[in-house]
């Protein structure tokens, strides 16, 4: 029986090639993802460990030592300066310390030669060059050209940024840290293992004195790195450091820091791996239907052979084992091929996602990766082939001798439909439950319910195909005989049609759900952020940091500016609960923000008046005209009059929630008067001329963003579209496998109808009409699967949206009909492409040979 299985594999190489291709693609993405994540994880771990080579002990602030407070909300509690130059000198004089380096780091923006910001905002940093004894150099950086900065008008650039921008020694670059623009001369270019630079960011070095002025807070360092003297262990030095540590700081060895960073890298890469592996799993699930369909087709083609084997004494178990043996051979070939393809995918992913922005390192191929590839490939193939093998063994030899393609019995279809209905109803119930709870509690029920719903609909597909294909009859009838035959052929074997549509259905379910959710979230964001604005522009730091008060003064001096208001944020206690307070210019707020007041008025607000969001008003039982007690972070309490109550939204970046008060009220309780953004109203509204005047007035600062309503909306849309396009790319593999499934179904259909096609050709049906018949059948099957997928995806998107409605109060389900229409058009194209080979094969059949075919 094993030799028979091998002979069958060699006899049906083309059909099994499509099955092997489906398994190979799934295995390739599994193994490629594992190799890629192991490779970048290892590279970053080695890079991070290397960056701590000269750090024996690091002294840093201990966030866990901060006093818990409703006011802290993640802020670092620092009462008195700790990591100062004076403390640094004490560390340098400790027994066992060879040198100590003060580390400074903070956001720093760089403009390229065209004045545009360079790098990723989150990864643009500045630091200090701190020369230490005995070499009088900063061992953290290796200069490949030039020298370190020595004066306030000099900087050094990392080599990757220099390559991207074309900056060279002696060039002048525009730099900004917290508002003002500086013209700096580039004196050096250096190499670094900094993770932000590796990920596409920038690193700019200032001399230590300048870095203190630009990046330090209260004269403190961000961290102090200590190098142990020869003969002193890291542990011994750490013990000496801990003797003089100020309260609120901690000491950690370089090995500990490297381990912490390695663990963080592992977590990050594991998360990315789970996402990609999830889509590889989807592709393998789709491949299961293709494999099952292929083996069903092969078993049907060999039904007389199986009957003969049974007649000469082969048992049912031997027949089943023969089919499974074929699956094992195919699975082994596909697994090995998929693993080799996975190596290429890993190299390609590294080049596409990292390239020059990733640290160098060898390709890591763990033994477990090969084992996983083998288990996944063979396991999926065997599981998918088991049912067709078992079904072949149950066919009586006499029945198999007399009929090559016996149709499924009514009893079998009734049982299938009954089970499918139960599973589908159960899945729908779980999805409805998920829609009624918060998103945090809905994730797993939604996944379970969606899976059950897809399985239930798949099992009901033979039943659903009849009314759906009947509805397509008027359209198909326009194609004459070819159209009518195509519809009847699609209905001839509903189980096989269901297997072909299942692959497309799963892919289209996920694509539709993601598209509808993305469009709805984007629409909700636009409504929250943009509709709340009356101002023409929002000016803020590109990294979201504090904005210098000089920015507003500069804008107020422009003749085309009619109104401005800063927004300053702080925390407070109202009736014992943490409540955000936004400081604004009360005279202009009604011109710049649409607060949607429920009661009261924002006009003619006095300095001591406040606006309170609806939730805070309901919680405290206060209304417009009442006085509210607000305890600020300095411990002092102000009693302020409520001038109005407005609708608040926690997720609205521009509007927010809590209390709106005058900046003069907040400034009494703050050490520094900084704002996170400035709202600007222009004479004549937004225009390119108006925006240019703002940009030029602010010195064409690369650290400052000037955004109008459309730019704010586009910025959010870009993030969503980036994620969506990545998901589309990953799901494209599932759709490719779905195409192979349709090809297999059509090939089986053509095989079953050899005699019929021969008769049609004999009575005058042209070859072109035969091709058209097969193509129309393919398009029907593809559109049927796509329509089911669009329907299921819309239902799942509705449930997901209902679960987040409480958090996104402006969330409204938006169905992007244009994009969905494009999806359906793509399904029709898939049908045409999938039919190319089967249609050509059917048209080439010779009439007399086909009529005589068994």
Coordinates of N, CA and C in Angstrom, one line a residue, residues 122-245:
X122 N 9.8 60.0 17.1 CA 10.0 59.4 18.4 C 11.5 59.0 18.6
X123 N 12.2 58.9 17.5 CA 13.6 58.4 17.6 C 14.6 59.5 17.4
X124 N 14.2 60.8 17.4 CA 15.2 61.9 17.2 C 15.6 62.4 18.5
X125 N 16.9 62.1 18.9 CA 17.4 62.4 20.2 C 18.7 63.2 20.1
X126 N 18.9 63.9 21.2 CA 20.2 64.6 21.4 C 20.9 64.2 22.6
X127 N 22.2 64.2 22.7 CA 22.9 63.8 23.9 C 24.1 64.7 24.1
X128 N 24.8 64.3 25.2 CA 26.0 65.1 25.5 C 27.3 64.3 25.2
X129 N 28.3 65.0 24.8 CA 29.6 64.4 24.7 C 30.4 64.7 26.0
X130 N 30.7 63.6 26.7 CA 31.3 63.8 28.1 C 32.7 63.1 28.1
X131 N 33.7 63.8 27.8 CA 35.1 63.2 27.9 C 35.5 62.8 29.3
X132 N 36.0 61.6 29.4 CA 36.4 61.1 30.8 C 37.9 60.7 30.7
X133 N 38.5 60.7 31.9 CA 39.8 60.2 32.1 C 39.8 58.7 31.9
X134 N 40.9 58.0 31.5 CA 42.2 58.6 31.3 C 42.5 59.1 29.9
X135 N 41.5 58.7 28.9 CA 41.8 59.1 27.5 C 41.3 60.4 27.2
X136 N 40.5 61.0 28.0 CA 39.9 62.3 27.6 C 39.0 62.3 26.5
X137 N 38.3 61.1 26.4 CA 37.3 61.0 25.3 C 36.0 60.3 25.9
X138 N 34.9 60.4 25.1 CA 33.7 59.7 25.5 C 33.7 58.4 24.8
X139 N 33.8 57.3 25.6 CA 34.0 56.0 25.0 C 32.7 55.4 24.4
X140 N 31.6 56.1 24.6 CA 30.3 55.7 24.0 C 30.3 55.8 22.5
X141 N 31.1 56.7 22.0 CA 31.1 57.1 20.5 C 32.4 56.9 19.9
X142 N 32.4 56.3 18.7 CA 33.6 56.1 17.9 C 33.5 57.1 16.7
X143 N 34.3 58.1 16.7 CA 34.3 59.1 15.6 C 35.0 58.6 14.4
X144 N 34.3 58.5 13.2 CA 34.9 58.1 12.0 C 35.4 59.2 11.1
X145 N 35.0 60.4 11.5 CA 35.4 61.6 10.7 C 35.3 62.8 11.7
X146 N 36.2 63.7 11.6 CA 36.2 65.0 12.4 C 36.4 64.7 13.9
X147 N 35.8 65.6 14.7 CA 36.1 65.6 16.1 C 34.7 65.9 16.9
X148 N 34.8 65.8 18.2 CA 33.6 66.0 19.0 C 33.3 67.5 19.1
X149 N 32.1 67.9 19.4 CA 31.7 69.3 19.5 C 32.4 69.9 20.8
X150 N 32.8 71.2 20.7 CA 33.5 71.8 21.9 C 32.9 73.1 22.3
X151 N 32.1 73.7 21.4 CA 31.4 75.0 21.8 C 29.9 74.9 21.5
X152 N 29.2 75.9 21.9 CA 27.8 75.9 21.8 C 27.2 75.9 20.4
X153 N 28.0 76.3 19.4 CA 27.5 76.3 18.1 C 28.1 75.2 17.2
X154 N 28.5 74.1 17.9 CA 29.0 72.9 17.2 C 28.1 71.6 17.6
X155 N 28.0 70.7 16.7 CA 27.4 69.4 16.9 C 28.1 68.3 16.2
X156 N 27.8 67.1 16.6 CA 28.3 65.9 15.8 C 27.1 65.1 15.5
X157 N 27.1 64.4 14.3 CA 26.0 63.6 13.8 C 26.4 62.1 13.8
X158 N 25.4 61.2 14.0 CA 25.6 59.8 13.8 C 25.8 59.6 12.3
X159 N 26.6 58.5 12.0 CA 27.0 58.3 10.6 C 25.8 57.9 9.7
X160 N 24.8 57.2 10.2 CA 23.6 56.8 9.4 C 22.8 58.1 9.0
X161 N 22.7 59.0 9.9 CA 22.0 60.2 9.6 C 22.7 61.1 8.6
X162 N 24.1 61.1 8.8 CA 24.9 61.8 7.8 C 24.8 61.2 6.4
X163 N 24.7 59.9 6.3 CA 24.6 59.3 5.0 C 23.2 59.6 4.4
X164 N 22.1 59.6 5.2 CA 20.8 59.9 4.7 C 20.7 61.3 4.2
X165 N 21.3 62.2 4.9 CA 21.1 63.7 4.7 C 22.1 64.3 3.7
X166 N 23.3 63.6 3.6 CA 24.3 64.2 2.8 C 25.2 65.2 3.5
X167 N 25.0 65.4 4.9 CA 25.8 66.3 5.6 C 27.2 65.8 5.7
X168 N 28.1 66.8 5.7 CA 29.5 66.5 5.8 C 30.2 67.4 6.8
X169 N 31.4 67.1 7.2 CA 32.1 68.0 8.2 C 32.2 69.4 7.6
X170 N 31.9 70.4 8.4 CA 31.9 71.8 8.0 C 30.6 72.3 7.6
X171 N 29.6 71.5 7.3 CA 28.3 71.9 6.9 C 27.6 72.6 8.1
X172 N 26.6 73.4 7.8 CA 25.7 74.0 8.9 C 24.4 73.4 8.8
X173 N 23.8 73.0 10.0 CA 22.5 72.3 10.1 C 21.6 73.1 11.0
X174 N 20.3 73.0 10.8 CA 19.4 73.6 11.6 C 18.9 72.6 12.6
X175 N 19.0 73.0 13.9 CA 18.7 72.0 15.0 C 17.7 72.7 16.0
X176 N 16.8 71.9 16.6 CA 16.0 72.5 17.7 C 15.7 71.4 18.7
X177 N 15.6 71.9 20.0 CA 15.3 71.0 21.1 C 13.9 71.3 21.7
X178 N 13.7 72.5 22.0 CA 12.4 72.9 22.7 C 11.8 74.1 22.1
X179 N 12.1 74.5 20.9 CA 11.5 75.7 20.3 C 12.4 76.5 19.5
X180 N 13.3 77.2 20.0 CA 14.2 78.1 19.2 C 15.1 77.2 18.2
X181 N 15.3 77.8 17.1 CA 16.1 77.1 16.1 C 17.6 77.6 16.2
X182 N 18.5 76.6 16.1 CA 19.9 76.9 16.2 C 20.6 76.5 14.9
X183 N 21.5 77.4 14.4 CA 22.3 77.1 13.3 C 23.6 76.5 13.8
X184 N 23.9 75.2 13.6 CA 25.0 74.5 14.2 C 26.0 74.0 13.1
X185 N 27.3 74.1 13.5 CA 28.3 73.6 12.6 C 28.6 72.2 12.9
X186 N 28.7 71.3 11.9 CA 28.9 69.9 12.1 C 30.5 69.7 12.1
X187 N 31.0 69.2 13.3 CA 32.4 69.0 13.4 C 32.8 67.6 13.4
X188 N 31.9 66.7 13.6 CA 32.2 65.3 13.6 C 31.1 64.3 13.2
X189 N 31.5 63.1 12.8 CA 30.5 62.1 12.4 C 31.0 60.8 13.2
X190 N 30.1 60.1 13.8 CA 30.4 59.0 14.7 C 29.5 57.8 14.5
X191 N 30.0 56.6 14.9 CA 29.2 55.4 14.8 C 28.6 55.2 16.2
X192 N 27.4 54.6 16.3 CA 26.8 54.3 17.5 C 25.9 53.1 17.4
X193 N 25.7 52.4 18.6 CA 24.8 51.2 18.7 C 23.5 51.6 19.2
X194 N 23.2 52.9 19.3 CA 21.9 53.4 19.8 C 20.7 52.7 19.1
X195 N 19.8 52.1 19.8 CA 18.6 51.5 19.2 C 17.8 52.4 18.4
X196 N 17.6 53.6 18.8 CA 16.8 54.6 18.0 C 17.4 54.9 16.7
X197 N 18.7 55.0 16.6 CA 19.3 55.3 15.3 C 19.2 54.0 14.4
X198 N 19.3 52.9 15.0 CA 19.2 51.6 14.2 C 17.8 51.5 13.6
X199 N 16.8 52.1 14.3 CA 15.4 52.0 13.9 C 15.0 53.2 13.0
X200 N 15.9 54.0 12.6 CA 15.6 55.1 11.7 C 15.6 56.5 12.3
X201 N 16.0 56.6 13.6 CA 16.0 57.9 14.2 C 17.3 58.6 14.0
X202 N 17.5 59.7 14.7 CA 18.8 60.5 14.6 C 19.4 60.7 16.0
X203 N 20.7 60.9 16.0 CA 21.4 61.2 17.3 C 22.3 62.4 17.0
X204 N 22.1 63.4 17.8 CA 23.0 64.6 17.7 C 23.7 64.8 19.0
X205 N 25.0 65.1 19.0 CA 25.8 65.3 20.2 C 26.1 66.8 20.3
X206 N 25.9 67.3 21.5 CA 26.4 68.6 21.9 C 27.5 68.5 22.9
X207 N 28.3 69.5 23.1 CA 29.2 69.5 24.2 C 28.5 69.5 25.5
X208 N 29.1 69.1 26.6 CA 28.4 68.8 27.8 C 27.7 70.1 28.4
X209 N 28.4 71.2 28.3 CA 27.8 72.5 28.8 C 26.5 72.8 28.0
X210 N 26.6 72.8 26.7 CA 25.4 73.1 25.9 C 24.3 72.1 26.1
X211 N 24.6 70.8 26.2 CA 23.6 69.8 26.5 C 22.9 70.1 27.8
X212 N 23.6 70.5 28.8 CA 23.0 70.9 30.1 C 21.9 72.0 29.9
X213 N 22.3 73.0 29.1 CA 21.3 74.1 28.9 C 20.1 73.6 28.1
X214 N 20.3 72.7 27.1 CA 19.2 72.4 26.2 C 18.4 71.2 26.7
X215 N 19.1 70.2 27.3 CA 18.4 68.9 27.6 C 18.2 68.6 29.1
X216 N 19.0 69.2 30.0 CA 18.9 68.9 31.4 C 17.7 69.6 32.1
X217 N 17.3 69.0 33.1 CA 16.2 69.5 34.0 C 16.8 69.9 35.3
X218 N 16.9 71.1 35.7 CA 17.4 71.5 37.0 C 18.9 71.2 37.2
X219 N 19.7 71.1 36.1 CA 21.1 70.8 36.2 C 21.4 69.4 36.4
X220 N 20.5 68.5 36.2 CA 20.7 67.1 36.5 C 21.0 66.3 35.3
X221 N 21.7 65.2 35.5 CA 21.9 64.2 34.4 C 20.8 63.2 34.4
X222 N 20.5 62.6 33.2 CA 19.5 61.6 33.1 C 20.0 60.3 33.8
X223 N 21.3 60.1 33.7 CA 21.9 58.9 34.2 C 23.3 59.1 34.4
X224 N 24.0 58.3 35.3 CA 25.4 58.3 35.4 C 26.0 56.9 35.2
X225 N 26.9 56.8 34.3 CA 27.5 55.5 34.0 C 28.9 55.5 34.6
X226 N 29.2 54.4 35.3 CA 30.5 54.3 36.0 C 31.2 53.1 35.5
X227 N 32.5 53.3 35.2 CA 33.4 52.2 34.8 C 34.3 51.8 35.9
X228 N 34.3 50.4 36.1 CA 35.1 49.9 37.2 C 36.6 49.9 36.9
X229 N 37.4 50.2 37.9 CA 38.9 50.1 37.7 C 39.3 48.7 37.6
X230 N 40.5 48.4 36.9 CA 41.0 47.0 36.8 C 41.1 46.4 38.2
X231 N 40.6 45.1 38.3 CA 40.6 44.4 39.6 C 39.4 44.6 40.4
X232 N 38.5 45.5 40.0 CA 37.3 45.7 40.8 C 36.1 45.1 40.0
X233 N 35.3 44.3 40.7 CA 34.2 43.6 40.0 C 33.0 44.6 40.0
X234 N 32.1 44.4 39.0 CA 30.9 45.2 38.9 C 30.1 45.2 40.2
X235 N 30.0 44.0 40.8 CA 29.2 43.9 42.1 C 29.8 44.7 43.2
X236 N 31.2 44.6 43.3 CA 31.8 45.4 44.3 C 31.7 46.9 44.2
X237 N 31.8 47.3 42.9 CA 31.6 48.8 42.6 C 30.1 49.2 42.9
X238 N 29.2 48.3 42.6 CA 27.8 48.6 42.9 C 27.5 48.8 44.4
X239 N 28.2 47.9 45.2 CA 28.0 48.0 46.6 C 28.6 49.4 47.1
X240 N 29.7 49.8 46.5 CA 30.3 51.1 47.0 C 29.3 52.3 46.6
X241 N 28.7 52.2 45.3 CA 27.9 53.2 44.9 C 26.6 53.3 45.7
X242 N 26.1 52.2 46.1 CA 24.8 52.2 46.9 C 25.0 52.8 48.3
X243 N 26.2 53.0 48.7 CA 26.4 53.6 50.0 C 26.1 55.1 50.0
X244 N 26.2 55.7 48.8 CA 26.0 57.2 48.7 C 24.8 57.5 47.8
X245 N 24.0 56.5 47.5 CA 22.9 56.8 46.6 C 21.9 57.7 47.2

